[in-house]
Coordinates of N, CA and C in Angstrom, one line a residue:
X246 N 124.1 135.4 115.0 CA 122.9 135.5 115.8 C 122.4 134.1 116.0
X247 N 122.0 133.9 117.3 CA 121.5 132.5 117.6 C 120.2 132.3 117.1
X248 N 119.9 131.0 116.7 CA 118.6 130.6 116.2 C 117.8 130.1 117.3
X249 N 116.4 130.0 117.1 CA 115.5 129.5 118.1 C 115.0 128.1 117.8
X250 N 115.7 127.4 116.9 CA 115.3 126.0 116.6 C 115.7 125.0 117.7
X251 N 114.8 124.1 117.9 CA 115.2 123.0 118.8 C 115.7 121.8 118.1
X252 N 116.8 121.3 118.5 CA 117.4 120.1 117.8 C 116.7 118.8 118.2
X253 N 116.3 118.0 117.3 CA 115.6 116.7 117.7 C 116.5 115.9 118.6
X254 N 115.8 115.1 119.4 CA 116.6 114.2 120.3 C 117.0 113.0 119.5
X255 N 118.1 112.4 120.0 CA 118.7 111.3 119.3 C 117.8 110.0 119.6
X256 N 117.6 109.2 118.5 CA 116.8 108.0 118.8 C 117.6 107.0 119.6
X257 N 116.9 106.1 120.3 CA 117.6 105.1 121.1 C 117.9 103.9 120.2
X258 N 118.8 103.1 120.7 CA 119.2 101.9 119.9 C 118.0 101.0 119.6
X259 N 117.0 100.9 120.5 CA 115.8 100.1 120.3 C 115.0 100.7 119.1
X260 N 114.8 102.0 119.1 CA 114.1 102.6 118.0 C 114.8 102.4 116.7
X261 N 116.1 102.5 116.7 CA 116.9 102.3 115.5 C 116.8 100.9 115.0
X262 N 116.8 99.9 116.0 CA 116.6 98.5 115.7 C 115.3 98.3 115.0
X263 N 114.2 98.9 115.5 CA 112.9 98.7 114.9 C 112.8 99.3 113.5
X264 N 113.4 100.5 113.3 CA 113.4 101.1 112.0 C 114.2 100.2 111.0
X265 N 115.4 99.8 111.4 CA 116.2 99.0 110.5 C 115.6 97.7 110.2
X266 N 114.9 97.1 111.1 CA 114.3 95.8 110.9 C 113.1 95.9 109.9
X267 N 112.3 96.9 110.1 CA 111.2 97.1 109.1 C 111.7 97.4 107.7
X268 N 112.7 98.3 107.6 CA 113.2 98.6 106.3 C 114.0 97.5 105.7
X269 N 114.6 96.6 106.5 CA 115.3 95.4 105.9 C 114.3 94.5 105.3
X270 N 113.1 94.3 105.9 CA 112.1 93.4 105.3 C 111.5 94.0 104.1
X271 N 111.2 95.3 104.1 CA 110.6 96.0 102.9 C 111.6 96.0 101.7
X272 N 112.9 96.3 102.0 CA 113.9 96.4 100.9 C 114.1 95.0 100.3
X273 N 114.2 94.0 101.1 CA 114.4 92.6 100.6 C 113.2 92.2 99.8
X274 N 112.0 92.5 100.3 CA 110.8 92.2 99.5 C 110.7 92.9 98.2
X275 N 111.1 94.2 98.2 CA 111.0 95.0 97.0 C 111.9 94.4 95.9
X276 N 113.2 94.1 96.3 CA 114.1 93.5 95.3 C 113.7 92.1 94.8
X277 N 113.2 91.3 95.8 CA 112.8 90.0 95.4 C 111.6 90.0 94.5
X278 N 110.6 90.9 94.7 CA 109.5 91.1 93.8 C 109.9 91.7 92.5
X279 N 111.0 92.5 92.4 CA 111.5 93.0 91.2 C 112.0 91.9 90.3
X280 N 112.8 91.0 90.9 CA 113.3 89.8 90.1 C 112.2 88.9 89.7
X281 N 111.2 88.7 90.6 CA 110.1 87.8 90.3 C 109.3 88.4 89.1
X282 N 109.1 89.7 89.1 CA 108.4 90.4 88.1 C 109.1 90.2 86.7
X283 N 110.4 90.3 86.8 CA 111.2 90.1 85.5 C 111.0 88.7 85.0
X284 N 110.9 87.7 85.9 CA 110.8 86.3 85.6 C 109.4 86.1 85.0
X285 N 108.4 86.7 85.6 CA 107.0 86.5 85.1 C 106.9 87.1 83.7
X286 N 107.5 88.3 83.5 CA 107.5 88.9 82.2 C 108.4 88.3 81.1
X287 N 109.2 87.3 81.6 CA 110.2 86.6 80.7 C 111.1 87.6 80.1
X288 N 111.6 88.5 80.9 CA 112.6 89.5 80.5 C 114.0 89.2 81.1
X289 N 115.0 89.5 80.3 CA 116.4 89.2 80.8 C 116.7 90.2 81.9
X290 N 117.5 89.7 82.9 CA 118.0 90.6 83.9 C 119.2 91.4 83.4
X291 N 119.1 92.7 83.4 CA 120.1 93.6 82.8 C 120.7 94.4 83.9
X292 N 121.5 95.5 83.5 CA 122.3 96.2 84.4 C 121.5 96.8 85.5
X293 N 120.3 97.3 85.2 CA 119.5 98.0 86.3 C 119.1 97.1 87.4
X294 N 118.8 95.8 87.0 CA 118.5 94.8 88.1 C 119.6 94.5 89.0
X295 N 120.8 94.3 88.3 CA 122.0 93.9 89.1 C 122.5 95.1 90.0
X296 N 122.3 96.3 89.5 CA 122.6 97.5 90.3 C 121.7 97.6 91.5
X297 N 120.4 97.3 91.3 CA 119.5 97.3 92.4 C 119.9 96.3 93.5
X298 N 120.3 95.1 93.0 CA 120.8 94.1 93.9 C 122.0 94.5 94.7
X299 N 123.0 95.1 94.0 CA 124.2 95.6 94.7 C 123.8 96.7 95.7
X300 N 122.9 97.6 95.3 CA 122.4 98.6 96.3 C 121.8 98.0 97.5
X301 N 121.0 96.9 97.3 CA 120.4 96.2 98.4 C 121.4 95.7 99.4
X302 N 122.5 95.1 98.8 CA 123.6 94.5 99.7 C 124.2 95.6 100.5
X303 N 124.5 96.7 99.9 CA 125.1 97.9 100.6 C 124.1 98.4 101.7
X304 N 122.8 98.4 101.3 CA 121.8 98.9 102.3 C 121.7 98.0 103.5
X305 N 121.7 96.7 103.3 CA 121.7 95.7 104.4 C 122.9 95.8 105.3
X306 N 124.1 96.0 104.7 CA 125.3 96.2 105.5 C 125.2 97.5 106.3
X307 N 124.6 98.6 105.7 CA 124.5 99.8 106.4 C 123.5 99.6 107.6
X308 N 122.4 99.0 107.3 CA 121.4 98.8 108.4 C 122.0 98.1 109.6
X309 N 122.7 97.0 109.3 CA 123.2 96.2 110.4 C 124.4 96.9 111.1
X310 N 125.3 97.5 110.4 CA 126.4 98.1 111.0 C 126.1 99.4 111.8
X311 N 125.1 100.2 111.3 CA 124.8 101.4 112.0 C 124.1 101.1 113.3
X312 N 123.3 100.0 113.4 CA 122.6 99.7 114.6 C 123.6 99.2 115.6
X313 N 124.6 98.4 115.2 CA 125.6 97.8 116.1 C 126.5 98.9 116.7
X314 N 126.9 99.9 115.8 CA 127.8 100.9 116.3 C 127.1 101.8 117.3
X315 N 125.8 102.2 117.0 CA 125.1 103.0 118.0 C 124.9 102.3 119.3
X316 N 124.6 101.0 119.2 CA 124.4 100.2 120.4 C 125.7 100.1 121.3
X317 N 126.8 100.0 120.6 CA 128.1 99.8 121.3 C 128.8 101.1 121.7
X318 N 128.5 102.2 121.0 CA 129.2 103.5 121.2 C 128.3 104.6 121.6
X319 N 127.2 104.3 122.3 CA 126.3 105.3 122.7 C 127.0 106.4 123.6
X320 N 127.8 106.0 124.5 CA 128.6 106.9 125.3 C 130.1 106.6 125.1
X321 N 130.7 107.1 124.1 CA 132.1 106.8 123.8 C 133.0 107.4 124.8
X322 N 134.0 106.7 125.1 CA 135.1 107.2 126.0 C 136.2 107.8 125.1
X323 N 137.2 108.3 125.7 CA 138.3 108.9 124.9 C 138.9 107.9 124.0
X324 N 138.9 106.6 124.4 CA 139.5 105.6 123.6 C 138.6 105.1 122.5
X325 N 137.3 104.9 122.8 CA 136.4 104.4 121.8 C 135.9 105.4 120.9
X326 N 136.0 106.7 121.2 CA 135.5 107.8 120.3 C 136.3 107.7 118.9
X327 N 137.6 107.4 119.0 CA 138.4 107.3 117.8 C 137.8 106.2 116.9
X328 N 137.5 105.0 117.5 CA 136.9 103.9 116.7 C 135.6 104.3 116.2
X329 N 134.8 105.0 117.0 CA 133.4 105.4 116.5 C 133.5 106.4 115.3
X330 N 134.5 107.3 115.3 CA 134.6 108.2 114.2 C 135.1 107.4 113.0
X331 N 135.9 106.4 113.1 CA 136.3 105.6 112.0 C 135.2 104.9 111.4
X332 N 134.3 104.3 112.3 CA 133.1 103.7 111.8 C 132.2 104.6 111.1
X333 N 132.1 105.9 111.6 CA 131.3 106.9 110.9 C 131.7 107.1 109.5
X334 N 133.0 107.3 109.3 CA 133.5 107.5 108.0 C 133.2 106.3 107.1
X335 N 133.4 105.1 107.6 CA 133.0 103.9 106.8 C 131.6 103.8 106.4
X336 N 130.7 104.2 107.4 CA 129.3 104.2 107.1 C 128.9 105.3 106.0
X337 N 129.6 106.4 106.1 CA 129.4 107.4 105.1 C 129.7 106.9 103.7
X338 N 130.8 106.2 103.6 CA 131.2 105.6 102.3 C 130.1 104.6 101.8
X339 N 129.7 103.7 102.7 CA 128.7 102.7 102.4 C 127.4 103.4 101.9
X340 N 127.0 104.5 102.7 CA 125.8 105.2 102.3 C 125.9 105.8 100.9
X341 N 127.0 106.5 100.6 CA 127.2 107.1 99.3 C 127.1 106.0 98.2
X342 N 127.8 104.9 98.4 CA 127.7 103.8 97.4 C 126.3 103.3 97.2
X343 N 125.6 103.1 98.3 CA 124.2 102.6 98.2 C 123.3 103.6 97.5
X344 N 123.4 104.9 97.8 CA 122.6 105.9 97.1 C 123.0 106.0 95.7
X345 N 124.3 105.9 95.4 CA 124.8 106.0 94.0 C 124.3 104.8 93.2
X346 N 124.4 103.6 93.7 CA 123.9 102.5 93.0 C 122.4 102.5 92.8
X347 N 121.7 103.0 93.7 CA 120.2 103.2 93.6 C 119.9 104.1 92.4
X348 N 120.6 105.3 92.4 CA 120.3 106.2 91.3 C 120.8 105.7 90.0
X349 N 121.9 105.0 89.9 CA 122.3 104.3 88.7 C 121.3 103.3 88.2
X350 N 120.7 102.5 89.1 CA 119.7 101.6 88.7 C 118.5 102.3 88.1
X351 N 118.1 103.4 88.8 CA 116.9 104.1 88.3 C 117.1 104.7 86.9
X352 N 118.3 105.3 86.7 CA 118.5 105.9 85.4 C 118.8 104.9 84.3
X353 N 119.4 103.8 84.7 CA 119.6 102.7 83.7 C 118.3 102.1 83.3
X354 N 117.3 102.0 84.2 CA 116.0 101.5 83.9 C 115.3 102.5 82.9
X355 N 115.4 103.8 83.2 CA 114.8 104.7 82.2 C 115.4 104.5 80.8
X356 N 116.7 104.3 80.8 CA 117.4 104.2 79.5 C 116.9 102.9 78.8
X357 N 116.6 101.9 79.6 CA 116.1 100.6 79.1 C 114.7 100.7 78.6
X358 N 113.8 101.5 79.3 CA 112.4 101.5 78.9 C 112.2 102.5 77.8
X359 N 112.7 103.7 77.8 CA 112.5 104.7 76.7 C 113.4 104.5 75.6
X360 N 112.9 104.6 74.4 CA 113.7 104.3 73.2 C 114.1 105.6 72.4
X361 N 113.6 106.7 72.9 CA 114.0 108.0 72.2 C 115.4 108.4 72.5
X362 N 116.0 109.0 71.5 CA 117.4 109.4 71.6 C 117.6 110.5 72.7
X363 N 116.7 111.5 72.8 CA 116.9 112.5 73.8 C 116.9 112.0 75.2
X364 N 116.0 111.0 75.5 CA 116.0 110.4 76.8 C 117.2 109.5 77.0
X365 N 117.7 108.9 76.0 CA 118.9 108.1 76.1 C 120.1 109.0 76.4
X366 N 120.2 110.1 75.8 CA 121.3 111.0 76.0 C 121.2 111.6 77.4
X367 N 120.0 112.0 77.9 CA 119.8 112.5 79.2 C 120.2 111.5 80.3
X368 N 119.8 110.2 80.1 CA 120.1 109.2 81.0 C 121.6 108.9 81.1
X369 N 122.2 108.9 79.9 CA 123.7 108.7 79.9 C 124.4 109.8 80.6
X370 N 123.9 111.0 80.4 CA 124.5 112.2 81.2 C 124.3 112.0 82.7
X371 N 123.1 111.6 83.1 CA 122.8 111.5 84.5 C 123.6 110.3 85.1
X372 N 123.8 109.3 84.3 CA 124.6 108.1 84.8 C 126.0 108.6 85.1
X373 N 126.6 109.3 84.1 CA 127.9 109.8 84.3 C 128.1 110.8 85.4
X374 N 127.0 111.6 85.6 CA 127.1 112.6 86.7 C 127.0 111.9 88.1
X375 N 126.2 110.9 88.2 CA 126.0 110.1 89.4 C 127.3 109.4 89.7
X376 N 128.0 108.8 88.7 CA 129.2 108.1 88.9 C 130.3 109.1 89.4
X377 N 130.4 110.3 88.8 CA 131.3 111.3 89.3 C 131.0 111.7 90.7
X378 N 129.7 111.8 91.0 CA 129.3 112.2 92.4 C 129.7 111.2 93.4
X379 N 129.6 109.9 93.1 CA 130.0 108.8 94.0 C 131.5 108.9 94.2
X380 N 132.3 109.0 93.2 CA 133.7 109.1 93.3 C 134.2 110.3 94.1
X381 N 133.5 111.4 93.8 CA 133.9 112.7 94.5 C 133.7 112.6 96.0
X382 N 132.5 112.0 96.4 CA 132.2 112.0 97.8 C 133.0 110.9 98.6
X383 N 133.3 109.8 97.9 CA 134.1 108.8 98.5 C 135.5 109.3 98.8
X384 N 136.1 110.0 97.8 CA 137.4 110.7 98.0 C 137.3 111.7 99.0
X385 N 136.2 112.5 99.1 CA 136.0 113.5 100.1 C 136.0 112.9 101.5
X386 N 135.3 111.8 101.6 CA 135.2 111.1 102.9 C 136.6 110.6 103.3
X387 N 137.3 109.9 102.4 CA 138.6 109.3 102.7 C 139.6 110.4 103.1
X388 N 139.6 111.4 102.2 CA 140.6 112.5 102.4 C 140.1 113.6 103.4
X389 N 138.8 113.5 103.8 CA 138.2 114.4 104.7 C 138.3 115.8 104.2
X390 N 137.8 116.0 103.0 CA 137.8 117.4 102.4 C 136.7 118.1 103.1
X391 N 137.0 119.2 103.8 CA 136.1 119.8 104.7 C 134.9 120.5 103.9
X392 N 135.2 121.2 102.8 CA 134.1 121.9 102.1 C 133.0 120.9 101.6
X393 N 133.5 119.9 101.0 CA 132.5 118.9 100.4 C 131.8 118.2 101.6
X394 N 132.5 117.9 102.6 CA 131.9 117.2 103.8 C 130.8 118.0 104.4
X395 N 131.1 119.3 104.6 CA 130.1 120.1 105.2 C 128.9 120.3 104.3
X396 N 129.1 120.4 103.0 CA 128.0 120.5 102.0 C 127.1 119.2 102.1
X397 N 127.8 118.1 102.1 CA 127.0 116.8 102.1 C 126.2 116.7 103.4
X398 N 126.8 117.1 104.5 CA 126.1 117.0 105.8 C 124.9 117.9 105.8
X399 N 125.0 119.1 105.2 CA 123.9 120.1 105.2 C 122.8 119.6 104.4
X400 N 123.1 118.9 103.2 CA 122.0 118.4 102.4 C 121.5 117.1 102.8
X401 N 122.2 116.4 103.7 CA 121.7 115.1 104.2 C 120.7 115.3 105.3
X402 N 121.0 116.2 106.2 CA 120.0 116.4 107.3 C 120.3 117.9 107.7
X403 N 119.2 118.6 107.8 CA 119.4 120.1 108.2 C 119.5 120.2 109.7
X404 N 120.7 120.3 110.2 CA 120.9 120.6 111.6 C 121.7 121.9 111.7
X405 N 121.0 123.0 111.9 CA 121.6 124.3 111.8 C 122.3 124.6 113.1
X406 N 123.5 125.2 113.1 CA 124.2 125.6 114.3 C 125.1 126.7 114.0
X407 N 125.5 127.4 115.0 CA 126.4 128.5 114.9 C 127.8 128.1 115.3
X408 N 128.8 128.3 114.5 CA 130.1 127.8 114.8 C 130.7 128.6 116.0
X409 N 130.2 129.8 116.3 CA 130.7 130.5 117.5 C 130.1 130.0 118.8
X410 N 129.1 129.1 118.7 CA 128.5 128.7 119.9 C 128.8 127.2 120.2
X411 N 130.0 127.0 120.5 CA 130.5 125.6 120.7 C 129.8 124.9 121.8
X412 N 129.4 125.7 122.8 CA 128.7 125.0 124.0 C 127.3 124.6 123.7
X413 N 126.7 125.1 122.6 CA 125.3 124.7 122.2 C 125.3 123.5 121.3
X414 N 126.4 123.1 120.8 CA 126.4 122.0 119.8 C 126.2 120.7 120.5
X415 N 125.6 119.7 119.8 CA 125.3 118.4 120.4 C 126.6 117.6 120.4
X416 N 126.6 116.6 121.1 CA 127.7 115.7 121.2 C 127.9 115.0 119.9
X417 N 129.1 114.4 119.7 CA 129.4 113.6 118.5 C 128.4 112.5 118.2
X418 N 128.1 111.7 119.2 CA 127.2 110.5 119.1 C 125.8 111.0 118.8
X419 N 125.4 112.1 119.4 CA 124.0 112.6 119.2 C 123.9 112.9 117.7
X420 N 124.8 113.6 117.1 CA 124.7 114.0 115.7 C 124.9 112.8 114.9
X421 N 125.8 111.9 115.2 CA 126.0 110.7 114.5 C 124.7 109.8 114.4
X422 N 124.0 109.7 115.6 CA 122.8 108.9 115.6 C 121.7 109.5 114.7
X423 N 121.6 110.8 114.8 CA 120.6 111.5 113.9 C 120.9 111.2 112.4
X424 N 122.2 111.4 112.1 CA 122.6 111.2 110.7 C 122.4 109.7 110.3
X425 N 122.7 108.8 111.2 CA 122.5 107.4 110.9 C 121.1 107.0 110.6
X426 N 120.2 107.6 111.5 CA 118.7 107.3 111.3 C 118.2 107.9 110.0
X427 N 118.6 109.1 109.7 CA 118.2 109.7 108.4 C 118.8 108.9 107.2
X428 N 120.0 108.5 107.3 CA 120.6 107.7 106.2 C 119.9 106.4 106.0
X429 N 119.5 105.7 107.1 CA 118.8 104.5 107.0 C 117.5 104.7 106.2
X430 N 116.8 105.7 106.6 CA 115.5 106.0 105.9 C 115.8 106.3 104.4
X431 N 116.8 107.1 104.2 CA 117.2 107.6 102.8 C 117.5 106.4 101.9
X432 N 118.4 105.5 102.3 CA 118.9 104.5 101.4 C 117.8 103.4 101.2
X433 N 117.0 103.1 102.2 CA 116.0 102.1 102.1 C 114.8 102.6 101.3
X434 N 114.4 103.9 101.4 CA 113.4 104.4 100.6 C 113.8 104.5 99.1
X435 N 115.1 104.7 98.9 CA 115.7 104.7 97.6 C 115.5 103.3 96.9
X436 N 115.7 102.3 97.7 CA 115.5 100.9 97.2 C 114.1 100.7 96.8
X437 N 113.2 101.1 97.6 CA 111.7 101.0 97.3 C 111.4 101.8 96.0
X438 N 111.9 103.0 95.9 CA 111.6 103.8 94.8 C 112.1 103.3 93.5
X439 N 113.2 102.7 93.5 CA 113.8 102.1 92.2 C 113.1 100.8 91.8
X440 N 112.4 100.1 92.8 CA 111.8 98.8 92.4 C 110.3 99.0 92.2
X441 N 109.7 100.0 92.6 CA 108.2 100.1 92.6 C 107.7 100.1 91.2
X442 N 108.4 100.7 90.2 CA 108.0 100.7 88.8 C 108.0 99.4 88.2
X443 N 109.0 98.6 88.4 CA 109.1 97.3 87.9 C 108.1 96.3 88.5
X444 N 108.0 96.4 89.8 CA 107.0 95.6 90.5 C 105.6 95.9 90.1
X445 N 105.3 97.2 90.0 CA 103.9 97.6 89.5 C 103.6 97.1 88.2
X446 N 104.6 97.2 87.3 CA 104.4 96.6 85.9 C 104.2 95.1 85.9
X447 N 104.9 94.4 86.7 CA 104.8 93.0 86.9 C 103.4 92.6 87.4
X448 N 102.9 93.3 88.4 CA 101.6 93.1 88.9 C 100.5 93.3 87.9
X449 N 100.7 94.3 87.1 CA 99.7 94.6 86.0 C 99.7 93.5 85.0
X450 N 100.9 93.0 84.6 CA 101.0 91.9 83.6 C 100.4 90.6 84.2
X451 N 100.6 90.3 85.5 CA 100.0 89.1 86.1 C 98.5 89.2 86.1
X452 N 98.0 90.4 86.5 CA 96.6 90.6 86.6 C 96.0 90.5 85.2
X453 N 96.6 91.1 84.2 CA 96.1 91.0 82.8 C 96.0 89.5 82.4
X454 N 97.1 88.8 82.7 CA 97.1 87.4 82.3 C 96.0 86.6 82.9
X455 N 95.9 86.8 84.2 CA 94.8 86.0 85.0 C 93.4 86.5 84.5
X456 N 93.3 87.8 84.3 CA 92.0 88.3 83.8 C 91.6 87.7 82.5
X457 N 92.7 87.5 81.6 CA 92.4 86.9 80.3 C 92.0 85.5 80.4
X458 N 92.7 84.7 81.3 CA 92.3 83.3 81.5 C 90.9 83.2 82.1
X459 N 90.5 84.1 83.0 CA 89.2 84.1 83.6 C 88.1 84.4 82.5
X460 N 88.4 85.3 81.6 CA 87.4 85.6 80.6 C 87.3 84.5 79.6
X461 N 88.5 83.8 79.3 CA 88.4 82.7 78.4 C 87.6 81.5 79.0
X462 N 87.8 81.2 80.3 CA 87.1 80.2 81.0 C 85.6 80.5 81.0
X463 N 85.2 81.8 81.3 CA 83.8 82.1 81.3 C 83.2 82.0 80.0
X464 N 83.9 82.4 78.9 CA 83.4 82.3 77.6 C 83.2 80.8 77.2
X465 N 84.1 80.0 77.5 CA 84.0 78.5 77.2 C 82.9 77.9 78.0
X466 N 82.7 78.3 79.2 CA 81.6 77.7 80.0 C 80.2 78.2 79.5
X467 N 80.1 79.4 79.0 CA 78.9 79.9 78.4 C 78.6 79.1 77.1
X468 N 79.6 78.9 76.3 CA 79.4 78.1 75.1 C 79.0 76.7 75.4
X469 N 79.5 76.1 76.4 CA 79.2 74.7 76.7 C 77.7 74.7 77.2
X470 N 77.3 75.6 78.0 CA 75.9 75.7 78.5 C 75.0 75.8 77.3
X471 N 75.3 76.7 76.4 CA 74.4 76.8 75.2 C 74.3 75.5 74.4
X472 N 75.4 74.8 74.3 CA 75.3 73.5 73.5 C 74.5 72.5 74.2
X473 N 74.4 72.5 75.5 CA 73.7 71.5 76.2 C 72.3 71.9 76.6
X474 N 71.8 73.1 76.2 CA 70.5 73.5 76.5 C 69.5 72.7 75.6
X475 N 68.3 72.3 76.1 CA 67.3 71.6 75.3 C 66.7 72.5 74.3
X476 N 66.3 71.9 73.1 CA 65.7 72.6 72.0 C 64.2 72.6 72.2
X477 N 63.7 73.8 72.6 CA 62.3 73.9 72.9 C 61.5 74.0 71.6
X478 N 62.1 74.1 70.4 CA 61.3 74.1 69.2 C 60.6 72.8 68.9
X479 N 61.1 71.7 69.6 CA 60.5 70.4 69.4 C 59.4 70.1 70.4
X480 N 59.0 71.1 71.2 CA 58.0 70.9 72.2 C 56.6 70.5 71.6
X481 N 56.1 71.1 70.5 CA 54.8 70.7 70.0 C 54.8 69.2 69.6
X482 N 55.9 68.7 69.0 CA 55.9 67.3 68.6 C 55.9 66.4 69.8
X483 N 56.5 66.8 70.9 CA 56.5 66.0 72.1 C 55.1 66.0 72.7
X484 N 54.4 67.1 72.7 CA 53.0 67.2 73.2 C 52.1 66.3 72.4
X485 N 52.2 66.3 71.0 CA 51.4 65.5 70.2 C 51.6 64.0 70.4
X486 N 52.9 63.6 70.7 CA 53.2 62.2 71.0 C 52.6 61.8 72.3
X487 N 52.6 62.7 73.3 CA 52.0 62.3 74.6 C 50.5 62.2 74.4
X488 N 49.8 63.0 73.7 CA 48.4 63.0 73.5 C 48.0 61.7 72.7
X489 N 48.7 61.3 71.7 CA 48.4 60.1 70.8 C 48.6 58.9 71.7
X490 N 49.6 58.8 72.5 CA 49.7 57.6 73.4 C 48.6 57.5 74.3
X491 N 48.1 58.7 74.9 CA 47.0 58.7 75.8 C 45.7 58.3 75.1

């Protein structure tokens, strides 16, 4: 039975350029602030920080490559469609690696912050599950395992279609552009999500340190003002001296 949903139109290369440019700046800023927050807190850089950096590198590669491919293969010919499909598979691998590294950074951070054994065991299980998920989807993309590939596409972006209505399906580049746009948003938001906790904590620590210094300076200034105030208890003696002289 045919559905009545309208498929969204594919974004232009200019729109994708704008989206990737904004997300590139925000992702770079988030990871830079994360490392700066670690430095301010005088904490060592551990696995969660380096995993976030590796995820950032994969995200930047995805942002640049996806924009270039869509700009160059908007209307693929019979010759260039093969190259475009190869690039699509490569982008899928980069996307999975970026998402996996982001999740690993997040769960490793949880394991670093919480000291209880149940949370440690849960994080260890999730780290193992994410690692297996990465390996499974990379192999599925390389070997083009249809069942896993369809499942991944369904959960990545919901584009419902009927396999018996071949004439109603969008072109390859239309679908690829939609998936690329969604993946760009997905991987970059993942970078922001994994860094926001560390950055927020660093901001709180910096604010607390500066607030403590301001309170200390205010207290010292008040004490200095009290020390330099005139002693009005000697006022009667001063008045008597003035009258005697007069």
